[in-house]
Structures are given as C-alpha cells and as structure tokens.
mmCIF file of C-alpha atoms in Angstrom:
data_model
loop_
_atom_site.group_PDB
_atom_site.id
_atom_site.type_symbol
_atom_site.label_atom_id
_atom_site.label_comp_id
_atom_site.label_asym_id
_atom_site.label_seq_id
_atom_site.Cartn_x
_atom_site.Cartn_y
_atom_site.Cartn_z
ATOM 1 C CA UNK A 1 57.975 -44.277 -52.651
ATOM 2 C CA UNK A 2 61.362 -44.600 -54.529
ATOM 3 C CA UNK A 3 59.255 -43.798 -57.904
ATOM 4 C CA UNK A 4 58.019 -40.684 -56.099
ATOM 5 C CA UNK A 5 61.106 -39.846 -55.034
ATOM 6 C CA UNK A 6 62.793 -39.787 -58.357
ATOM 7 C CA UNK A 7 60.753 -37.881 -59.824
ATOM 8 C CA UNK A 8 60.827 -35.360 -57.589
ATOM 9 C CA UNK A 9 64.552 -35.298 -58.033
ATOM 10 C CA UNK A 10 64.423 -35.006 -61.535
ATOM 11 C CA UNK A 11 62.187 -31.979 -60.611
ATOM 12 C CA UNK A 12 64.531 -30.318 -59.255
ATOM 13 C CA UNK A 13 66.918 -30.296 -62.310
ATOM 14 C CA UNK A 14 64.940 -27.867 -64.360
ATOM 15 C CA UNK A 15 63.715 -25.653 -61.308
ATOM 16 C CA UNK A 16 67.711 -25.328 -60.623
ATOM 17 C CA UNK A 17 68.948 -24.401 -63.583
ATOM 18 C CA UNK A 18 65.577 -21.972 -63.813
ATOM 19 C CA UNK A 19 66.583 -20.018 -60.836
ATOM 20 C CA UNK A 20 69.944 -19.585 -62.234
ATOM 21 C CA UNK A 21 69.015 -18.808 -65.486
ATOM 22 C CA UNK A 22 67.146 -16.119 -64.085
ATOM 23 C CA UNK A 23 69.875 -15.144 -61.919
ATOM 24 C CA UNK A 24 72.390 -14.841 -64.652
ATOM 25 C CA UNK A 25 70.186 -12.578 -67.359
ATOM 26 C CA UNK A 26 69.708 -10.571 -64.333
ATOM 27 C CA UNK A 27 73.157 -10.093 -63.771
ATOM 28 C CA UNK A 28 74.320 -9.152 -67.261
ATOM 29 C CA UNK A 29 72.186 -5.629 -67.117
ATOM 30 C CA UNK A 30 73.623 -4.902 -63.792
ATOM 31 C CA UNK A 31 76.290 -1.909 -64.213
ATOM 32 C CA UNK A 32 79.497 -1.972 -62.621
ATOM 33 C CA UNK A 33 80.968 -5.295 -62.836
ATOM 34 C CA UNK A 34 84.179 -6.540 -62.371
ATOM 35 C CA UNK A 35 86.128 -5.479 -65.329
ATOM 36 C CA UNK A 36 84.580 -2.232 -64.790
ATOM 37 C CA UNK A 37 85.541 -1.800 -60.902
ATOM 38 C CA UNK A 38 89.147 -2.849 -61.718
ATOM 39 C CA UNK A 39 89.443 -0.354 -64.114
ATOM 40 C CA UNK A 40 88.102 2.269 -61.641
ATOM 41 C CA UNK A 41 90.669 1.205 -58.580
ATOM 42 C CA UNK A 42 93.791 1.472 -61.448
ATOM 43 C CA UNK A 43 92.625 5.002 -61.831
ATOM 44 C CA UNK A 44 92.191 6.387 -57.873
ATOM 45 C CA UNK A 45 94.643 7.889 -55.863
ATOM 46 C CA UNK A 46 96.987 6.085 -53.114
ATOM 47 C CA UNK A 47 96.808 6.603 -49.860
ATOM 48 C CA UNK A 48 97.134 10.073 -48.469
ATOM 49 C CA UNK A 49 96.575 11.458 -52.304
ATOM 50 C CA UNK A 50 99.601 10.593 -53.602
ATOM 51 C CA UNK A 51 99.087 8.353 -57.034
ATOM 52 C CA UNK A 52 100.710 4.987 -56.463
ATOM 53 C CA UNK A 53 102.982 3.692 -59.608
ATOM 54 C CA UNK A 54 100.253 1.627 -61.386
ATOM 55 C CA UNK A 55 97.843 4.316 -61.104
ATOM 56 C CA UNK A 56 100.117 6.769 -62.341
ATOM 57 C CA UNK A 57 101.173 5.049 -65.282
ATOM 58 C CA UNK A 58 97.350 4.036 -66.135
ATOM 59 C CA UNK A 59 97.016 7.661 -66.069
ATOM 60 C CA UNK A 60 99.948 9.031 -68.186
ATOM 61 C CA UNK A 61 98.911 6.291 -70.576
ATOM 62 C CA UNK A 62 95.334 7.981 -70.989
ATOM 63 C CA UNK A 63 93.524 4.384 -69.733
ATOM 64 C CA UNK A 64 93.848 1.196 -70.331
ATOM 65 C CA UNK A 65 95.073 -0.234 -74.132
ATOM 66 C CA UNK A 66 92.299 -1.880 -76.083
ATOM 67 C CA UNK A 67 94.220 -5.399 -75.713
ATOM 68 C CA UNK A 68 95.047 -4.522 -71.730
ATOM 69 C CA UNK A 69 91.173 -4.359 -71.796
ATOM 70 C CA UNK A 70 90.558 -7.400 -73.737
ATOM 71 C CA UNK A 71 92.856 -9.474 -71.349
ATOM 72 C CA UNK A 72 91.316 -8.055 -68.225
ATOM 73 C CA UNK A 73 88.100 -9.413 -69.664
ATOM 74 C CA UNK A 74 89.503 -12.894 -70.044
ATOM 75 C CA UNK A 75 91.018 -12.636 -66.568
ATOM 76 C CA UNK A 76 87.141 -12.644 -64.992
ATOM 77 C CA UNK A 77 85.462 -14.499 -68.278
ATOM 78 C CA UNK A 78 83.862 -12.207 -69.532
ATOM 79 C CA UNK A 79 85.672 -13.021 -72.954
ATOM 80 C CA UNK A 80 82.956 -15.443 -74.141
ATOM 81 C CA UNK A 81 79.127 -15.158 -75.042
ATOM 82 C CA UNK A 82 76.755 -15.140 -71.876
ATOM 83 C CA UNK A 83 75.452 -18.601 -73.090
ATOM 84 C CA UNK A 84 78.897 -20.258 -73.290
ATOM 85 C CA UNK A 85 79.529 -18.634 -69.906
ATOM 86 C CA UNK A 86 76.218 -19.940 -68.190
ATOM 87 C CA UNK A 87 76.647 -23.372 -69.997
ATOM 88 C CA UNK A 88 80.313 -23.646 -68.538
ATOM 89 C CA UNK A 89 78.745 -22.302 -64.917
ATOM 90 C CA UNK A 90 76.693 -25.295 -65.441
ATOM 91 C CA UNK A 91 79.115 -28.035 -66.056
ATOM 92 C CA UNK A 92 81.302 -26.738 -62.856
ATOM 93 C CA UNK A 93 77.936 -27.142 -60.989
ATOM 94 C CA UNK A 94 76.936 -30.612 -61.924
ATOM 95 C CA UNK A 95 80.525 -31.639 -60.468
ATOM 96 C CA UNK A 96 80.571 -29.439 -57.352
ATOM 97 C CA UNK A 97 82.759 -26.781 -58.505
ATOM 98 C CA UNK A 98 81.483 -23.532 -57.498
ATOM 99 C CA UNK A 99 84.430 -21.734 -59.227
ATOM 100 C CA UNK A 100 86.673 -18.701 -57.545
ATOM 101 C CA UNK A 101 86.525 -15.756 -56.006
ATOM 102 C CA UNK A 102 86.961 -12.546 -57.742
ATOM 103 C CA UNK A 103 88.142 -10.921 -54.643
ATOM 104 C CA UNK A 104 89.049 -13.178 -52.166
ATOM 105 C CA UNK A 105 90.975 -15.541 -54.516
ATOM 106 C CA UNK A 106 89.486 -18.933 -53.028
ATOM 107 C CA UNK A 107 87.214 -20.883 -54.276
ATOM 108 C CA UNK A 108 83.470 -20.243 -53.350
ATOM 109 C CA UNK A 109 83.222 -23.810 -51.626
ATOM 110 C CA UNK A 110 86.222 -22.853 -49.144
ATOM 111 C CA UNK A 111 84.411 -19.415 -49.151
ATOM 112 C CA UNK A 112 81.253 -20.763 -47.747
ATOM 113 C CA UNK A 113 82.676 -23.389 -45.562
ATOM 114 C CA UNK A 114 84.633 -20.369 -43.614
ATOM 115 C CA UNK A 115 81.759 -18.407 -43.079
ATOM 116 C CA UNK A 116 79.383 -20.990 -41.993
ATOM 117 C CA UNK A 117 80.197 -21.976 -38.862
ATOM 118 C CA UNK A 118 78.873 -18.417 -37.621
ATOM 119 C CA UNK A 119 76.092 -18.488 -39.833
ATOM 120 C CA UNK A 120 75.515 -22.030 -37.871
ATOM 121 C CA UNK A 121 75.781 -20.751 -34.536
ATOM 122 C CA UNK A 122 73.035 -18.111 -34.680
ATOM 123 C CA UNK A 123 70.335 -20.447 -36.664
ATOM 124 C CA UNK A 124 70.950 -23.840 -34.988
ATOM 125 C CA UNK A 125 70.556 -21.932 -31.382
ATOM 126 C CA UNK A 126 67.954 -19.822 -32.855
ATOM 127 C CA UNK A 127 66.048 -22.988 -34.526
ATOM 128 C CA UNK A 128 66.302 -25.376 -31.632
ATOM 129 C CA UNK A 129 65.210 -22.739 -29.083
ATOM 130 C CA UNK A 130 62.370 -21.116 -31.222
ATOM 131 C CA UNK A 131 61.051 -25.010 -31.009
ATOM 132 C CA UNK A 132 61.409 -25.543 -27.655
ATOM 133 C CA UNK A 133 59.721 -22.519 -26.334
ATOM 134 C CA UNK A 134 56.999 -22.437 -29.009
ATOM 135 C CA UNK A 135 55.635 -25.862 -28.708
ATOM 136 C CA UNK A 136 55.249 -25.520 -24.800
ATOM 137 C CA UNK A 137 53.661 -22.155 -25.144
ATOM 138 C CA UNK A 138 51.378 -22.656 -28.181
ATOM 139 C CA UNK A 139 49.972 -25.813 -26.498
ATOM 140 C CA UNK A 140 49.120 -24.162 -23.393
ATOM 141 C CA UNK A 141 47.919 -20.856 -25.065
ATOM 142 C CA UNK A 142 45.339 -23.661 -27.105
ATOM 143 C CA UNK A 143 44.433 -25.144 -23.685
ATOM 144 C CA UNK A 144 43.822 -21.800 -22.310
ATOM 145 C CA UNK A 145 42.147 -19.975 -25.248
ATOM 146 C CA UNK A 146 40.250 -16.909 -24.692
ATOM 147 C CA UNK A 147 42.016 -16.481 -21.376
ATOM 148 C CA UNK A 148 43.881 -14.260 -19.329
ATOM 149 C CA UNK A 149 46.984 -15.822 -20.126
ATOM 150 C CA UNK A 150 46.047 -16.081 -23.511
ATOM 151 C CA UNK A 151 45.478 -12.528 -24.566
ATOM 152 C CA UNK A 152 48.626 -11.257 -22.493
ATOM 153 C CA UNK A 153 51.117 -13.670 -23.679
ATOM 154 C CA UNK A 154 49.821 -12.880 -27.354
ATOM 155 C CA UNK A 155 49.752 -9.323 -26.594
ATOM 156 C CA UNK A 156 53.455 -9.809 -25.419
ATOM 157 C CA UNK A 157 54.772 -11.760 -28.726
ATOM 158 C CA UNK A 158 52.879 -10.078 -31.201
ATOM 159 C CA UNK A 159 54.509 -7.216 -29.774
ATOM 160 C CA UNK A 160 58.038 -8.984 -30.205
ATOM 161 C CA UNK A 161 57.482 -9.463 -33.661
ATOM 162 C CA UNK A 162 56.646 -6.265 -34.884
ATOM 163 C CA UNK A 163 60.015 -4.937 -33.409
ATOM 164 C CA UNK A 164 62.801 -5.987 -36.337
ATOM 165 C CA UNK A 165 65.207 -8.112 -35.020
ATOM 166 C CA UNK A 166 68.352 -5.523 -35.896
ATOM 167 C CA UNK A 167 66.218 -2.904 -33.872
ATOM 168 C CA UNK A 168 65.959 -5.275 -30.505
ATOM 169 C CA UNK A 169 69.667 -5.982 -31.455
ATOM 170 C CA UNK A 170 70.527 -2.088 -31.222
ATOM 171 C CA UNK A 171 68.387 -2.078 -28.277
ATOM 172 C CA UNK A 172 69.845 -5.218 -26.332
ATOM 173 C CA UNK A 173 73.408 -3.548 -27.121
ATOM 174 C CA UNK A 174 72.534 -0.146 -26.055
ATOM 175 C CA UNK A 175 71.139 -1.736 -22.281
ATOM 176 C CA UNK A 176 73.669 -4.588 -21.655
ATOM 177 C CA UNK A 177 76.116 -4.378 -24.616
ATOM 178 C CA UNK A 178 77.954 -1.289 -22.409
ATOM 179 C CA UNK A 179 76.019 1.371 -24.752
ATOM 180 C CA UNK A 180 74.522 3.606 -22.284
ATOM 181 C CA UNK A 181 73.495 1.024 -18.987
ATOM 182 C CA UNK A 182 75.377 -1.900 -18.091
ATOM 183 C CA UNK A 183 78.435 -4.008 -19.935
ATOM 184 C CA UNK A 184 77.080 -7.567 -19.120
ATOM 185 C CA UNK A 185 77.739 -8.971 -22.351
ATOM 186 C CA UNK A 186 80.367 -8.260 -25.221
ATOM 187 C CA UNK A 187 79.757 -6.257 -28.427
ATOM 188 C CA UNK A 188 81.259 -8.395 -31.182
ATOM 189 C CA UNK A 189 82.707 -11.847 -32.359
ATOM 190 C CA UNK A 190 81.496 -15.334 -31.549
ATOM 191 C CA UNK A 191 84.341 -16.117 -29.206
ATOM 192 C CA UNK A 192 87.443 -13.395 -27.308
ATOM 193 C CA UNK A 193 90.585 -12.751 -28.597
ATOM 194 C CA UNK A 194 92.213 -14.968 -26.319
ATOM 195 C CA UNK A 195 90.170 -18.020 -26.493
ATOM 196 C CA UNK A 196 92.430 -20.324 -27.738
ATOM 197 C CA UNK A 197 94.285 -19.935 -24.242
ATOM 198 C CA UNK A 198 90.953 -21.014 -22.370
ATOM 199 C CA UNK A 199 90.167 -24.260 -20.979
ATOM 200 C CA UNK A 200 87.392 -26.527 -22.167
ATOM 201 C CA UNK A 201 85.128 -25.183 -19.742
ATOM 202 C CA UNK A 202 85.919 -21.562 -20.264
ATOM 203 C CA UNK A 203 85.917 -21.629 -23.572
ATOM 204 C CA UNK A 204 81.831 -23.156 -23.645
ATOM 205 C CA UNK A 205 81.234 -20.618 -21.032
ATOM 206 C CA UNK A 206 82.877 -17.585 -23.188
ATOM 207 C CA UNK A 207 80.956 -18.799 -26.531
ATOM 208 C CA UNK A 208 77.848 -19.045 -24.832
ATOM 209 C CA UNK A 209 78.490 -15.369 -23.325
ATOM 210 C CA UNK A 210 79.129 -14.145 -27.146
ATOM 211 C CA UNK A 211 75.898 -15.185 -28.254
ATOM 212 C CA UNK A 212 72.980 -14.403 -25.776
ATOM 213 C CA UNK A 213 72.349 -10.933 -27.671
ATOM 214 C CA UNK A 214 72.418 -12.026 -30.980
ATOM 215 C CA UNK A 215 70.511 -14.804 -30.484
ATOM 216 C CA UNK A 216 68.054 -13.075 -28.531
ATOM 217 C CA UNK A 217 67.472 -10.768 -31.004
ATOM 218 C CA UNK A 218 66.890 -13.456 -33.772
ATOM 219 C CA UNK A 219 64.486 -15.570 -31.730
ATOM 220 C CA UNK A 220 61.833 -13.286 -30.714
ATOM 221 C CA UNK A 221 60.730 -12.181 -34.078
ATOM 222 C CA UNK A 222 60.531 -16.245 -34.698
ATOM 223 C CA UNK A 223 58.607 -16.623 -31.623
ATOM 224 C CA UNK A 224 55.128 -15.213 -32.927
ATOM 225 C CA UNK A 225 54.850 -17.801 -36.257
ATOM 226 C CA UNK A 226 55.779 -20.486 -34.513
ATOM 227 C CA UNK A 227 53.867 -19.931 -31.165
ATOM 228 C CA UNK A 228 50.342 -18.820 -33.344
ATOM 229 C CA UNK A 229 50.917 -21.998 -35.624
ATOM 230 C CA UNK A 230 51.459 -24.555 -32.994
ATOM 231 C CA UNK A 231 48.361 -23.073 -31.098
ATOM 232 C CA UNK A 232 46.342 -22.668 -33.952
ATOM 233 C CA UNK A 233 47.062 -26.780 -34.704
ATOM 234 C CA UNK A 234 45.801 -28.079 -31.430
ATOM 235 C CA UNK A 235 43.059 -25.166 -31.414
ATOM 236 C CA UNK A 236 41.593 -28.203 -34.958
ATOM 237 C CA UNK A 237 42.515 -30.483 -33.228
ATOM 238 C CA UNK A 238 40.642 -30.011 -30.054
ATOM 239 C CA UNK A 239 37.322 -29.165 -31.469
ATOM 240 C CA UNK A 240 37.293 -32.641 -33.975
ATOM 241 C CA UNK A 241 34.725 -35.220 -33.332
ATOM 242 C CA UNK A 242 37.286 -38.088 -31.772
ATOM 243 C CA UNK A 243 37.834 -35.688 -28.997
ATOM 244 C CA UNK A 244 34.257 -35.173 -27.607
ATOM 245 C CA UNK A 245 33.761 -38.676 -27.943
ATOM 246 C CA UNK A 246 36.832 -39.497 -25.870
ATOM 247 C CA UNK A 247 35.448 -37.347 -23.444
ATOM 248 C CA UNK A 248 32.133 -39.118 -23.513
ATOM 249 C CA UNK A 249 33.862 -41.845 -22.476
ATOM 250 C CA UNK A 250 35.407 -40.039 -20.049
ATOM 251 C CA UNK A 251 39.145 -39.577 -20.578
ATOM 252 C CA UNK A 252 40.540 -37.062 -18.950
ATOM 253 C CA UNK A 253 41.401 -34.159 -20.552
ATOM 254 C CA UNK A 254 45.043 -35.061 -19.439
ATOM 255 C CA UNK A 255 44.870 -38.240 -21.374
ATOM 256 C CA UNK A 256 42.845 -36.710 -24.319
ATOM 257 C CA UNK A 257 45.628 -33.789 -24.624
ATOM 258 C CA UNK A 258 48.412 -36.026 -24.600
ATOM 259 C CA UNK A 259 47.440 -39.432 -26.310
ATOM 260 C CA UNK A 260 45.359 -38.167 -28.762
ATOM 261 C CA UNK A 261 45.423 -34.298 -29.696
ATOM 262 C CA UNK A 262 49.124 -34.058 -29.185
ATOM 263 C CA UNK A 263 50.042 -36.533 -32.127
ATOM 264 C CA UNK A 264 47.669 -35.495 -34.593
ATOM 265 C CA UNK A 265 48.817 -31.656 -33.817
ATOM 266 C CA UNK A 266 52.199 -32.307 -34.243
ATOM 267 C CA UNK A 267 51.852 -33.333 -37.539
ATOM 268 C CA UNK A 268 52.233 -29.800 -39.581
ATOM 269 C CA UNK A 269 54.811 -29.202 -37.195
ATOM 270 C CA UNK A 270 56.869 -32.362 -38.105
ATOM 271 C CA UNK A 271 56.741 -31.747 -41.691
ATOM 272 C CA UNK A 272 58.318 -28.406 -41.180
ATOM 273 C CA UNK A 273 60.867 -30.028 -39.011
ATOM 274 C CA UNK A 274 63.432 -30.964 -42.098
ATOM 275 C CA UNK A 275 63.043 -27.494 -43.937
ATOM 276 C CA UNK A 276 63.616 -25.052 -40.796
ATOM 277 C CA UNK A 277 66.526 -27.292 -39.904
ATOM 278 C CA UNK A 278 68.638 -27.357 -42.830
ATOM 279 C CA UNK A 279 67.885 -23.837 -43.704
ATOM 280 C CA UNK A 280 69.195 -22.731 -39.554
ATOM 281 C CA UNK A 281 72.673 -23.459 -41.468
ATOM 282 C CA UNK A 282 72.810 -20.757 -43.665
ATOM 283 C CA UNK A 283 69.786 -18.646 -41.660
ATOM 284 C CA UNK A 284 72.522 -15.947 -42.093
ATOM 285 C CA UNK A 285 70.879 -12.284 -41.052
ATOM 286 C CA UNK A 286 73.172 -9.326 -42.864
ATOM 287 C CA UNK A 287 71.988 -6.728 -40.489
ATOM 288 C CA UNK A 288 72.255 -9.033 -37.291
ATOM 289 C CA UNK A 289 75.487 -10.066 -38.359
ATOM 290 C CA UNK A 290 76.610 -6.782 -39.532
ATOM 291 C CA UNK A 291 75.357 -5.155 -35.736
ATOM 292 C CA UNK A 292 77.476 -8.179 -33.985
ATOM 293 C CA UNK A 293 80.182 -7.772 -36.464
ATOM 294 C CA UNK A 294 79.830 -11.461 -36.936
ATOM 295 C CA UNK A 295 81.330 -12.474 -40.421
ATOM 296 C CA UNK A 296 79.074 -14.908 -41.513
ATOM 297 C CA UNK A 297 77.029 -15.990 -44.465
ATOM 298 C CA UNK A 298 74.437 -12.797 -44.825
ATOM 299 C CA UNK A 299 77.477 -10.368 -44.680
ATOM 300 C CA UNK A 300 79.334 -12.915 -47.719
ATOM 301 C CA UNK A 301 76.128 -12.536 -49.382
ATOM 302 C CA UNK A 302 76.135 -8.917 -49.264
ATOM 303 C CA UNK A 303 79.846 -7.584 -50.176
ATOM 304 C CA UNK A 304 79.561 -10.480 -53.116
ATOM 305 C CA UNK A 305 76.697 -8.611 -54.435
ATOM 306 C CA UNK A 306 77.578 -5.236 -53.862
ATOM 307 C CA UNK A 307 81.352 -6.096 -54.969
ATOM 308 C CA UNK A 308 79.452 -7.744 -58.233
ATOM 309 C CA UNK A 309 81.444 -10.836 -57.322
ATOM 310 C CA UNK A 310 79.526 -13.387 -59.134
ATOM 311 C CA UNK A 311 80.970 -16.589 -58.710
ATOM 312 C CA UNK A 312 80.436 -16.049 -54.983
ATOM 313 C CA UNK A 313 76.869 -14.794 -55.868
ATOM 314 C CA UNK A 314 75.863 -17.528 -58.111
ATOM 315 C CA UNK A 315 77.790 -20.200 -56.175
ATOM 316 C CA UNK A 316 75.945 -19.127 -52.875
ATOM 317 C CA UNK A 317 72.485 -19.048 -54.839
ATOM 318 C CA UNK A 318 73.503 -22.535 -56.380
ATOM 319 C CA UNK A 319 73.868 -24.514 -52.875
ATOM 320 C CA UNK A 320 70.945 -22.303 -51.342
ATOM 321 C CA UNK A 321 68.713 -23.196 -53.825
ATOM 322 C CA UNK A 322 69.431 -26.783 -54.095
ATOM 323 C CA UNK A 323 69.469 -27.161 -50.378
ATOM 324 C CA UNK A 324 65.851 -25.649 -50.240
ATOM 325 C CA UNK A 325 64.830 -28.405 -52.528
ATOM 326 C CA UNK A 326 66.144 -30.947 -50.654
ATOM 327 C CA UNK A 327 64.431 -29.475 -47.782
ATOM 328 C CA UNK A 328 61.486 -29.464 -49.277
ATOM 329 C CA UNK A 329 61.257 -33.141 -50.594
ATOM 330 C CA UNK A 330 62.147 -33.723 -46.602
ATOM 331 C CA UNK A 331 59.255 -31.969 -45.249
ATOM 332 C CA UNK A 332 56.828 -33.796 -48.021
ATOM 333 C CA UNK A 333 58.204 -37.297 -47.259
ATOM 334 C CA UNK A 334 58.060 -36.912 -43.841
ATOM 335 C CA UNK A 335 54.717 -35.615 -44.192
ATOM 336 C CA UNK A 336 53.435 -39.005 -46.010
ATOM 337 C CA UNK A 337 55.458 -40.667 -43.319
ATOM 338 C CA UNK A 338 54.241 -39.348 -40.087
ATOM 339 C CA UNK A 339 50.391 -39.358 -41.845
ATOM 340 C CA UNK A 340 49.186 -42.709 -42.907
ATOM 341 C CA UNK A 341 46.530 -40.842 -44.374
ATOM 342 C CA UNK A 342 48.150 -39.447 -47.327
ATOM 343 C CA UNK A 343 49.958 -41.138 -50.255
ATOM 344 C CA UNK A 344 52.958 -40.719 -51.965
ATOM 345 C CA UNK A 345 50.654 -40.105 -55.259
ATOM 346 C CA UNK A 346 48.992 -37.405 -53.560
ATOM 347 C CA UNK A 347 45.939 -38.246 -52.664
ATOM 348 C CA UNK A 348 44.787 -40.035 -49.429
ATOM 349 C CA UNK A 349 44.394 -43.524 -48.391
#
C-alpha cells in the first residue's frame, strides 16, 4: 500500500506543475495585464471629471517615461523572462508561498483563508444534505422501480436539474427574498449586521436564516446525480445472483436490502465520499455567490481573473489543483479499502 501510495504522490508532481505550465503560457497572450491596467487608471479622470494630480501630471508629461515603465514592470515581475518567472512561481510553491496580491496587497494564502469560510458554508451544507436526502431517496426509488413513485419523483428532480441553480436563486428571491411576494428570508450576507450583539442561540438561528435560499438553490441541481447514481447502484445490485439465492432461502427482502444489497451498493458511493468532501470547501458558485452577494471563493476567482491578478489566479489554481489530487488518491484508497476485491496494483484479488 505505502509503495502504491508513493507513487501516486510522485504522480502528482508532474501533473501539477503540467496544469500550471499550461496555465501560465496561457496567461502571457492574454491582453491587458497589470502593467497595462495601471497605466490605464494613471490616465482617467477623478471623480466628478476633474483630473486628479497624478493623472494630470501623467498627462502633461505625454505618458509614462521609458524607465517609469521599466520600474512599473519590476513592481509586478514582469522584468524577467516567462521561464525565470514560472521557475521562481515554482520554488514559492514547493514551500507554500502563494505570493501577493496585485490588488488587494495580501498574500494569496490570507486571501483564500478570508474568503473560505463562505465558500465553506454553502458546500459543506450543500454536500452533507445532497447525501442525506439522496441516499434515502435513490434506495427507495430502486425498491420501487417502475412505479408510481418512481416516475413522479424522477419527473420532479429531473425537472430540478434542468433549472440552473442562479435561476431557482432569482426565483427563491423574487417569492420569499421580499422581491414581489413575501420577505421571509434576507437578501444578502451569511450573517446581519448586528450579529456580533446576538446571543449564542440567536446568532445559530440568524446564520441558519441567511442560508436557506442559497443553499436551496445549490442543492437541487445536485439532487438529480446523486439520487440517479445511488438508485442506479442498488438497481446492480438487486438483480446479482447472491440476491435470488438469498431469497431462495428465504430472507426477507428486509434482511436482503439491508445486510446484503446495502453494503455492496454503497461502495461507488464511498469512494466518492473523500473527493465531494474536500472539494464542498472551495465548491464556490460565482453566480450564486454573486446573487447572495456572498464574498466567497467563486467571486475571488472571478475579479482575480478579470482584474488579470495572477498571483491570486495561479495561487488559487495551485491549491485547487493539488487538493483535487489529494482527493482523488482518497477516493482510490478508500476504494481498495472498502472492496477486498480489488488491489492496490490494480487488478483484483
């Protein structure tokens, strides 16, 4: 196991540094950058039209001077060859330094830290009850296939996943977000303004009002995978040989369900188990966040892009990426773990 293990790890080196290769060439034909963006803000107007002091002075000067330019350059990098910049990208990497901010003048690490606890509240409570309403339901949908209940509860989440989650959101504001029908719960923020000055109690209670609609609106397009997979599983599962001949020896289908079906189904859903949890933390949605005005990780990810601020971009990308390989070596191991059938070398037992 530990030889399997290593290797995947060492794996994961060149797949890392692949993505942000990729990343980075990518980046160097993209227009507007930094430099370029500072140089446009010297040269706009102030507030109200009137040219503020720098800008007027950038402007009686015709620009900026060739070695003005050149020091702007080496203010964001941009001084040195694209390999000796990736290569020093690299060695801040391997020891955790994810560099600074162009804009926000932190470093990316702090950056992401400070948006994730928001990015965390809407996938952990999306995650945990996408599992616990999918499992239930995809079991007895397999129990019950071909019936009533069956084709209406299909009907119902089929039809809940082909709505995009920012339209429900729009939707679930305009009913109960005060947009046309009835203010029952608030329109932005995780928390009030004045929830430091709650109680314990209150202040569960307020959190928990703050994020019923964008929750909601994150979970049902989940619902469908999840629900289809699980009853797809135990749909196998039930029709294998071990289960007629527990009948024939007449288990109930109570016992048959539960003892036997149940923990072979479970299986592909276990293995998925370490992947969907570790990526709930940074499940950040731009456009459910941006409809919530809830400043997590999807909106970072956004204005770092469209702001061409690439440490944040590459940093983000950097933990993202090597988080989904973790994940990913989770889900296999577990996967050999949970099924004695299969070995770490691949094959089965």
């Amino acid at each position: 196991m530990w030889r399997y293990i290593l290797k995947r790890l060492l794996l994961m080196i060149p797949t890392l540094i692949g993505v942000l290769a990729l990343t980075f060439a990518i980046i160097q034909f993209v227009p507007g950058g930094p430099v370029e963006q500072m140089v446009q803000q010297l040269s706009h107007s102030g507030v109200g039209g009137e040219t503020t002091a720098i800008s007027s002075v950038f402007k009686s000067r015709g620009g900026l001077q060739p070695e003005e330019l050149q020091a702007l350059k080496k203010l964001y990098g941009f001084d040195q060859p694209p390999l000796q910049r990736f290569g020093h990208m690299l060695a801040g990497f391997a020891r955790f330094d994810l560099g600074e901010s162009f804009f926000h003048h932190q470093s990316v690490a702090q950056l992401i830290l400070s948006k994730l606890p928001v990015s965390m509240s809407i996938g952990l409570w999306t995650f945990f009850i996408t599992y616990l309403l999918c499992i239930p339901l995809g079991i007895a949908k397999a129990v019950r296939d071909g019936s009533l209940f069956d084709l209406a509860s299909s009907t119902v989440i089929l039809l809940g996943y082909a709505i995009p989650g920012f339209v429900l959101g729009v939707a679930l504001l305009v009913l109960f977000g005060g947009g046309s029908f009835w203010q029952l719960f608030p329109l932005r923020g995780l928390v009030s303004d004045n929830w430091d000055s709650l109680s314990l109690i209150d202040k569960v209670l307020d959190y928990l009002w703050h994020i019923v609609l964008p929750v909601t609106a994150s979970v049902v397009g989940n619902l469908a995978v999840m629900t289809m997979l699980t009853k797809n599983v135990f749909l196998e599962e039930i029709r294998r040989q071990y289960v007629y001949t527990a009948r024939a020896k007449g288990l109930s289908e109570r016992a048959i369900l539960y003892r036997h079906v149940f923990r072979n189904a479970l299986i592909p859903l276990i293995t998925g188990f370490p992947a969907a949890f570790i990526g709930a933390f940074f499940t950040g949605s731009l456009l459910i966040e941006t409809l919530f005005s809830l400043d997590g990780l999807g909106l970072l990810s956004y204005e770092s892009v469209m702001r061409r601020d690439y440490p944040v971009v590459m940093g983000s990308l950097y933990v993202f990426t090597l988080l989904g390989l973790v994940a990913k070596l989770l889900s296999d191991l577990s996967y050999v773990l949970v099924d004695p059938r299969v070995s770490f070398d691949g094959g089965e037992r």
